[in-house]
């Protein structure tokens, strides 16, 4: 149990699609300011709302201070001067900001100006040129902040990131035969009636290895073929679909049986991409499977039935699987057994020697699983072909009179 818990903590991508990679010691933080729009959108909601409120609050207090300072320097805040204004000099000596006699009133004037409230009790005098310039500057700055903040808010709310919450992935992968081929399969589906447009699925294998030169490659990524050449990776995701990866000689699971799968440490990253029909934005959903989440000899239960002239999907069976008979050997060993079976049918005299060769080869498979990681699948296949050729040569010698 402890081993399973510690293995879960080593995920590269969590089950809900979050990448567990933390970037540390970033020296050039100024790069984030060069793309300030994306930096704002990527902020968490609490920090985004904090920056949203601080932008408006800062400009309100900033221009309130400028208005208050301008009125103070002009002497408009001195009550004895306002009382000494004669009627003949009213137009020349009236205050720059009518109704502004302290900082709070200046703050209210700043808010009314930037938000275009216009209560009518506070105005700027047309004879105060610097006051007119300050009002114009605040209107321009306020419009820029509105465009930036409202744009960021709209993009953040309409991001298709939450659309991935309604995309389902099966909890486990299964391995079983399909059309006489060993396949790795998982299921995915969509909960919404507005479907994904141009949906595509791909998978990556994350595994550390060491090269032939001794270089250690942590978390090396390799592609898992889901039918790119045949177009099987392009989905019409109306109902839950089972995606399969054929385990052939080009597959990284070609020589892995159930025991080897449990001993190896790897992670399968599944990525589903498509266009959200409602917004036209690209959406991406991710999940991962580790070696303990692969069921050997199992299939997914059917979850779609035909009722009253329409198809009905029972999502209670989405994650359900049932066991099927499957030999506890790798796809490579299964192919060898099939070759041996065909050889027995065509040449029964050499079946004994062939059986000995195949049994020895099957025992050597366990040793080859622990070989230096610099060996490639091509090297192993080449060695297999040489062994098969050697066995055929022995059969020909034994068949001679």
Coordinates of C-alpha atoms in Angstrom, one line a residue:
X1 CA 0.0 0.0 0.0
X2 CA 2.8 2.4 0.8
X3 CA 4.4 1.6 -2.5
X4 CA 1.2 2.5 -4.4
X5 CA 0.9 5.8 -2.5
X6 CA 4.5 6.8 -3.2
X7 CA 4.0 5.9 -6.9
X8 CA 1.0 8.1 -7.2
X9 CA 3.0 11.0 -6.0
X10 CA 5.5 10.5 -8.9
X11 CA 2.9 11.3 -11.6
X12 CA 4.1 13.5 -14.4
X13 CA 0.4 14.4 -15.2
X14 CA -2.3 14.0 -12.6
X15 CA -5.6 12.2 -13.4
X16 CA -7.4 15.5 -13.8
X17 CA -4.8 16.7 -16.4
X18 CA -2.6 19.0 -14.3
X19 CA 1.1 18.9 -15.1
X20 CA 3.2 18.4 -11.9
X21 CA 6.2 20.3 -13.1
X22 CA 7.4 23.4 -11.1
X23 CA 9.8 25.9 -12.6
X24 CA 12.4 27.2 -10.2
X25 CA 15.1 29.8 -10.2
X26 CA 13.7 31.9 -13.1
X27 CA 16.2 34.8 -13.4
X28 CA 14.6 36.7 -16.3
X29 CA 11.2 37.5 -14.8
X30 CA 11.0 40.6 -17.0
X31 CA 9.9 38.3 -19.9
X32 CA 6.5 37.9 -18.2
X33 CA 6.0 41.7 -18.3
X34 CA 6.6 41.7 -22.1
X35 CA 3.4 39.6 -22.4
X36 CA 1.4 41.2 -19.7
X37 CA -2.0 40.2 -21.2
X38 CA -1.2 36.5 -21.0
X39 CA 0.3 36.9 -17.6
X40 CA -2.9 38.5 -16.3
X41 CA -5.0 35.7 -17.9
X42 CA -2.9 33.0 -16.4
X43 CA -3.3 34.4 -12.8
X44 CA -5.5 32.6 -10.4
X45 CA -8.9 34.1 -9.8
X46 CA -8.1 35.5 -6.4
X47 CA -5.0 37.3 -7.7
X48 CA -6.7 38.3 -10.9
X49 CA -9.6 40.0 -9.0
X50 CA -7.1 41.6 -6.7
X51 CA -5.2 43.1 -9.6
X52 CA -8.5 44.0 -11.2
X53 CA -9.6 46.1 -8.2
X54 CA -6.1 47.5 -7.5
X55 CA -5.9 48.9 -11.0
X56 CA -9.1 51.0 -10.6
X57 CA -8.4 51.9 -7.0
X58 CA -4.9 53.1 -7.7
X59 CA -5.9 55.4 -10.6
X60 CA -8.8 56.8 -8.5
X61 CA -6.5 57.7 -5.6
X62 CA -3.7 58.9 -7.9
X63 CA -5.9 61.4 -9.8
X64 CA -7.6 62.4 -6.6
X65 CA -4.2 63.3 -5.2
X66 CA -3.5 65.3 -8.3
X67 CA -6.8 67.1 -8.2
X68 CA -6.3 67.9 -4.5
X69 CA -2.7 69.1 -5.0
X70 CA -3.8 71.3 -7.9
X71 CA -6.6 72.9 -5.9
X72 CA -4.2 73.4 -2.9
X73 CA -1.6 75.1 -5.0
X74 CA -4.2 77.4 -6.6
X75 CA -5.5 78.3 -3.1
X76 CA -9.0 77.0 -3.7
X77 CA -9.0 75.1 -0.4
X78 CA -8.6 78.3 1.7
X79 CA -12.1 79.3 2.8
X80 CA -11.2 83.0 3.5
X81 CA -10.2 83.4 -0.1
X82 CA -13.5 81.9 -1.4
X83 CA -15.4 84.4 0.8
X84 CA -13.5 87.4 -0.5
X85 CA -14.4 86.7 -4.1
X86 CA -16.4 89.7 -5.5
X87 CA -19.1 89.4 -8.0
X88 CA -17.1 91.2 -10.7
X89 CA -14.2 88.8 -10.3
X90 CA -16.4 85.7 -10.0
X91 CA -15.5 84.3 -13.5
X92 CA -11.8 84.9 -13.1
X93 CA -11.3 83.8 -9.5
X94 CA -13.7 80.9 -9.2
X95 CA -12.2 77.6 -8.0
X96 CA -10.8 75.1 -10.5
X97 CA -12.9 72.3 -9.1
X98 CA -16.4 73.2 -8.0
X99 CA -17.5 71.2 -5.0
X100 CA -14.0 70.0 -4.1
X101 CA -12.9 71.3 -0.7
X102 CA -11.0 68.3 0.8
X103 CA -9.4 65.0 -0.3
X104 CA -12.6 63.0 0.1
X105 CA -14.4 65.3 -2.3
X106 CA -11.5 65.1 -4.6
X107 CA -11.6 61.3 -4.5
X108 CA -15.4 61.4 -5.3
X109 CA -14.7 63.7 -8.2
X110 CA -12.0 61.3 -9.5
X111 CA -14.4 58.3 -9.3
X112 CA -17.2 60.3 -11.0
X113 CA -14.9 61.4 -13.8
X114 CA -13.4 58.0 -14.6
X115 CA -16.6 56.1 -14.3
X116 CA -18.6 58.9 -16.1
X117 CA -21.2 59.0 -13.3
X118 CA -21.8 62.7 -13.5
X119 CA -23.8 63.6 -10.4
X120 CA -23.6 67.3 -11.4
X121 CA -22.4 68.7 -8.0
X122 CA -18.7 68.6 -8.8
X123 CA -17.3 69.9 -12.1
X124 CA -14.1 71.4 -13.4
X125 CA -13.9 75.1 -14.4
X126 CA -13.3 75.9 -18.0
X127 CA -10.8 78.6 -16.9
X128 CA -8.6 76.0 -15.2
X129 CA -6.5 74.6 -18.0
X130 CA -4.5 72.2 -15.9
X131 CA -7.7 70.7 -14.5
X132 CA -9.1 70.1 -18.0
X133 CA -5.8 68.3 -18.9
X134 CA -6.0 66.2 -15.8
X135 CA -9.6 65.2 -16.6
X136 CA -8.6 64.3 -20.2
X137 CA -5.6 62.2 -19.0
X138 CA -7.8 60.3 -16.5
X139 CA -10.4 59.6 -19.2
X140 CA -7.7 58.1 -21.5
X141 CA -6.1 56.1 -18.7
X142 CA -9.5 54.8 -17.5
X143 CA -10.4 53.7 -21.1
X144 CA -7.1 51.8 -21.4
X145 CA -7.7 50.1 -18.0
X146 CA -11.3 49.2 -19.0
X147 CA -10.1 47.7 -22.3
X148 CA -7.4 45.6 -20.6
X149 CA -9.3 44.5 -17.6
X150 CA -12.6 43.7 -19.3
X151 CA -10.7 42.0 -22.1
X152 CA -8.8 39.8 -19.6
X153 CA -11.9 39.0 -17.7
X154 CA -13.8 38.0 -20.8
X155 CA -10.9 35.8 -22.0
X156 CA -10.5 34.2 -18.6
X157 CA -14.2 33.4 -18.2
X158 CA -14.5 32.1 -21.8
X159 CA -11.4 30.0 -21.7
X160 CA -12.1 26.4 -22.8
X161 CA -10.1 25.1 -19.9
X162 CA -13.3 24.3 -17.9
X163 CA -14.7 22.6 -21.0
X164 CA -12.3 19.8 -20.2
X165 CA -14.2 19.1 -17.0
X166 CA -17.0 17.5 -19.1
X167 CA -14.7 15.2 -21.0
X168 CA -14.3 11.8 -19.5
X169 CA -11.4 9.3 -19.5
X170 CA -11.7 5.8 -18.2
X171 CA -9.9 5.2 -14.9
X172 CA -7.9 2.3 -16.2
X173 CA -6.4 1.0 -19.5
X174 CA -7.1 -2.6 -20.6
X175 CA -5.1 -5.1 -22.6
X176 CA -6.9 -7.7 -24.6
X177 CA -7.0 -9.2 -28.1
X178 CA -9.0 -7.4 -30.8
X179 CA -9.1 -8.8 -34.3
X180 CA -6.4 -11.4 -33.4
X181 CA -4.0 -8.6 -32.3
X182 CA -3.0 -7.6 -28.8
X183 CA -4.2 -4.1 -28.1
X184 CA -3.9 -1.5 -25.3
X185 CA -7.3 0.3 -25.0
X186 CA -8.9 3.1 -23.0
X187 CA -12.2 4.8 -23.2
X188 CA -13.2 8.5 -23.5
X189 CA -16.5 10.4 -23.8
X190 CA -18.2 13.7 -23.8
X191 CA -20.9 14.7 -21.4
X192 CA -22.2 17.7 -23.3
X193 CA -24.7 17.7 -26.2
X194 CA -22.6 20.3 -28.0
X195 CA -19.9 18.2 -29.4
X196 CA -16.2 18.8 -30.0
X197 CA -15.3 19.7 -33.6
X198 CA -12.3 18.1 -35.2
X199 CA -11.5 16.1 -32.1
X200 CA -8.1 14.3 -32.1
X201 CA -6.4 12.0 -29.6
X202 CA -2.8 11.2 -29.1
X203 CA -0.7 9.5 -26.4
X204 CA 2.8 9.8 -25.1
X205 CA 4.9 7.3 -23.1
X206 CA 6.9 8.9 -20.3
X207 CA 9.8 6.7 -19.2
X208 CA 13.4 7.3 -18.1
X209 CA 16.2 5.4 -19.8
X210 CA 19.9 5.3 -20.2
X211 CA 21.6 5.6 -23.6
X212 CA 24.3 3.3 -25.0
X213 CA 26.8 6.1 -24.1
X214 CA 25.7 6.1 -20.5
X215 CA 23.7 9.3 -20.7
X216 CA 20.6 9.3 -18.4
X217 CA 17.4 10.7 -20.0
X218 CA 14.8 11.5 -17.3
X219 CA 11.2 11.4 -18.4
X220 CA 11.9 10.7 -22.1
X221 CA 8.8 11.1 -24.3
X222 CA 8.0 8.7 -27.0
X223 CA 4.9 8.6 -29.3
X224 CA 2.3 5.9 -28.9
X225 CA 0.6 5.2 -32.2
X226 CA -3.2 5.5 -32.0
X227 CA -3.9 5.2 -35.7
X228 CA -2.4 8.3 -37.2
X229 CA -1.8 6.8 -40.6
X230 CA -5.3 5.3 -40.8
X231 CA -7.1 8.3 -39.4
X232 CA -8.3 6.4 -36.3
X233 CA -7.0 9.2 -34.0
X234 CA -9.6 11.6 -35.5
X235 CA -12.9 11.2 -33.6
X236 CA -16.5 12.0 -34.0
X237 CA -17.1 12.1 -30.3
X238 CA -20.9 11.7 -30.1
X239 CA -20.9 8.6 -27.8
X240 CA -18.1 7.1 -25.6
X241 CA -15.5 5.5 -27.8
X242 CA -12.7 2.9 -27.0
X243 CA -9.4 4.0 -28.4
X244 CA -6.9 1.3 -29.2
X245 CA -3.2 1.0 -29.6
X246 CA -2.1 -2.1 -31.5
X247 CA 0.9 -3.8 -29.8
X248 CA 3.1 -4.7 -32.7
X249 CA 6.8 -4.8 -33.3
X250 CA 6.9 -1.0 -33.3
X251 CA 5.1 -0.6 -30.0
X252 CA 7.0 0.1 -26.8
X253 CA 5.0 -2.7 -25.1
X254 CA 6.0 -5.4 -27.7
X255 CA 8.1 -7.4 -25.3
X256 CA 6.2 -6.6 -22.0
X257 CA 4.0 -9.2 -20.4
X258 CA 1.9 -8.7 -17.3
X259 CA 4.8 -9.3 -15.0
X260 CA 7.1 -6.9 -16.9
X261 CA 4.3 -4.2 -16.9
X262 CA 4.1 -4.3 -13.1
X263 CA 7.9 -4.1 -12.7
X264 CA 8.5 -1.2 -15.0
X265 CA 7.8 2.4 -14.1
X266 CA 6.3 4.4 -16.8
X267 CA 3.4 6.7 -17.5
X268 CA 1.0 7.0 -20.4
X269 CA -0.2 10.6 -21.1
X270 CA -3.4 10.8 -23.2
X271 CA -4.2 14.1 -24.8
X272 CA -7.6 14.9 -26.4
X273 CA -7.8 18.1 -28.4
X274 CA -10.7 19.7 -30.3
X275 CA -12.6 22.9 -31.0
X276 CA -15.4 23.9 -28.7
X277 CA -18.5 24.2 -30.9
X278 CA -20.1 27.0 -28.9
X279 CA -17.0 29.4 -28.8
X280 CA -14.8 28.1 -31.6
X281 CA -11.8 28.0 -29.2
X282 CA -9.3 25.1 -29.0
X283 CA -9.8 22.8 -25.9
X284 CA -7.3 20.3 -24.6
X285 CA -8.0 17.6 -21.9
X286 CA -5.3 15.4 -20.5
X287 CA -5.0 12.4 -18.2
X288 CA -2.4 9.7 -17.4
X289 CA -2.1 6.0 -16.6
X290 CA 0.7 4.4 -14.7
X291 CA 1.6 0.8 -14.7
X292 CA -0.7 -0.1 -11.8
X293 CA -3.7 1.2 -13.8
X294 CA -3.4 -1.2 -16.7
X295 CA -5.7 -4.3 -16.5
X296 CA -4.3 -7.3 -18.3
X297 CA -6.9 -9.5 -19.9
X298 CA -9.9 -7.2 -19.6
X299 CA -12.4 -5.3 -21.8
X300 CA -14.8 -2.4 -21.3
X301 CA -18.4 -3.2 -20.8
X302 CA -20.7 -1.9 -23.5
X303 CA -22.5 1.2 -22.4
X304 CA -24.7 2.0 -25.4
X305 CA -28.0 0.4 -26.2
X306 CA -30.9 0.9 -28.6
X307 CA -34.2 1.9 -27.0
X308 CA -37.3 3.2 -28.6
X309 CA -35.7 4.2 -31.8
X310 CA -32.7 6.1 -30.3
X311 CA -29.4 5.2 -28.8
X312 CA -29.0 5.4 -25.0
X313 CA -25.7 5.7 -23.2
X314 CA -25.5 4.4 -19.7
X315 CA -22.6 6.3 -18.1
X316 CA -22.7 4.1 -15.0
X317 CA -20.8 1.5 -17.1
X318 CA -18.3 3.9 -18.5
X319 CA -15.5 2.7 -16.2
X320 CA -16.7 -0.9 -15.9
X321 CA -14.6 -3.7 -17.2
X322 CA -14.9 -7.5 -17.3
X323 CA -12.1 -10.1 -17.5
X324 CA -11.4 -12.1 -20.7
X325 CA -9.0 -15.0 -21.2
X326 CA -5.5 -13.9 -22.2
X327 CA -2.2 -15.7 -22.0
X328 CA 0.3 -14.3 -19.5
X329 CA 3.0 -13.6 -22.2
X330 CA 4.1 -10.6 -24.2
X331 CA 3.0 -10.0 -27.8
X332 CA 6.5 -11.0 -28.9
X333 CA 6.2 -14.4 -27.2
X334 CA 2.7 -14.9 -28.5
X335 CA 3.9 -14.4 -32.0
X336 CA 6.7 -16.9 -31.5
X337 CA 4.2 -19.5 -30.3
X338 CA 2.1 -18.9 -33.4
X339 CA 5.1 -19.4 -35.6
X340 CA 5.9 -22.6 -33.7
X341 CA 2.3 -23.8 -34.2
X342 CA 2.4 -23.1 -37.9
X343 CA 5.8 -24.8 -38.2
X344 CA 4.4 -27.9 -36.5
X345 CA 1.6 -28.2 -38.9
X346 CA 3.9 -28.0 -41.9
X347 CA 6.9 -29.9 -40.6
X348 CA 6.1 -32.2 -37.6
X349 CA 9.6 -33.8 -37.7
X350 CA 11.3 -30.6 -36.6
X351 CA 8.7 -29.6 -34.0
X352 CA 10.8 -31.0 -31.1
X353 CA 13.9 -28.9 -31.9
X354 CA 11.8 -25.9 -32.6
X355 CA 10.0 -26.2 -29.3
X356 CA 13.4 -26.4 -27.5
X357 CA 14.6 -23.2 -29.3
X358 CA 11.4 -21.3 -28.5
X359 CA 11.4 -22.3 -24.9
X360 CA 15.0 -21.2 -24.6
X361 CA 14.2 -17.9 -26.3
X362 CA 11.2 -17.4 -23.9
X363 CA 13.5 -17.9 -20.9
X364 CA 16.0 -15.4 -22.4
X365 CA 13.2 -12.8 -22.7
X366 CA 13.3 -12.4 -18.9
X367 CA 17.0 -11.7 -19.0
X368 CA 16.6 -9.3 -21.9
X369 CA 14.1 -7.2 -19.9
X370 CA 17.0 -6.4 -17.5
X371 CA 19.5 -5.7 -20.3
X372 CA 21.2 -2.3 -20.5
X373 CA 18.7 0.3 -21.6
X374 CA 20.8 1.3 -24.5
X375 CA 19.5 -1.7 -26.5
X376 CA 16.7 -0.8 -28.9
X377 CA 13.8 -2.9 -30.1
X378 CA 15.5 -3.1 -33.5
X379 CA 18.5 -4.8 -31.9
X380 CA 16.2 -7.3 -30.1
X381 CA 14.3 -8.1 -33.3
X382 CA 17.5 -8.6 -35.2
X383 CA 18.8 -11.0 -32.5
X384 CA 15.5 -12.9 -32.6
X385 CA 15.7 -13.3 -36.4
X386 CA 19.2 -14.7 -36.0
X387 CA 17.9 -17.2 -33.5
X388 CA 15.0 -18.2 -35.7
X389 CA 17.5 -18.7 -38.6
X390 CA 19.7 -20.8 -36.4
X391 CA 16.7 -23.0 -35.4
X392 CA 15.7 -23.5 -39.0
X393 CA 19.3 -24.5 -39.9
X394 CA 19.2 -27.1 -37.1
X395 CA 15.9 -28.5 -38.4
X396 CA 17.3 -28.9 -41.9
X397 CA 20.3 -30.8 -40.6
X398 CA 18.1 -33.1 -38.5
X399 CA 15.9 -33.7 -41.5
X400 CA 18.8 -35.0 -43.7
X401 CA 19.0 -38.8 -44.1

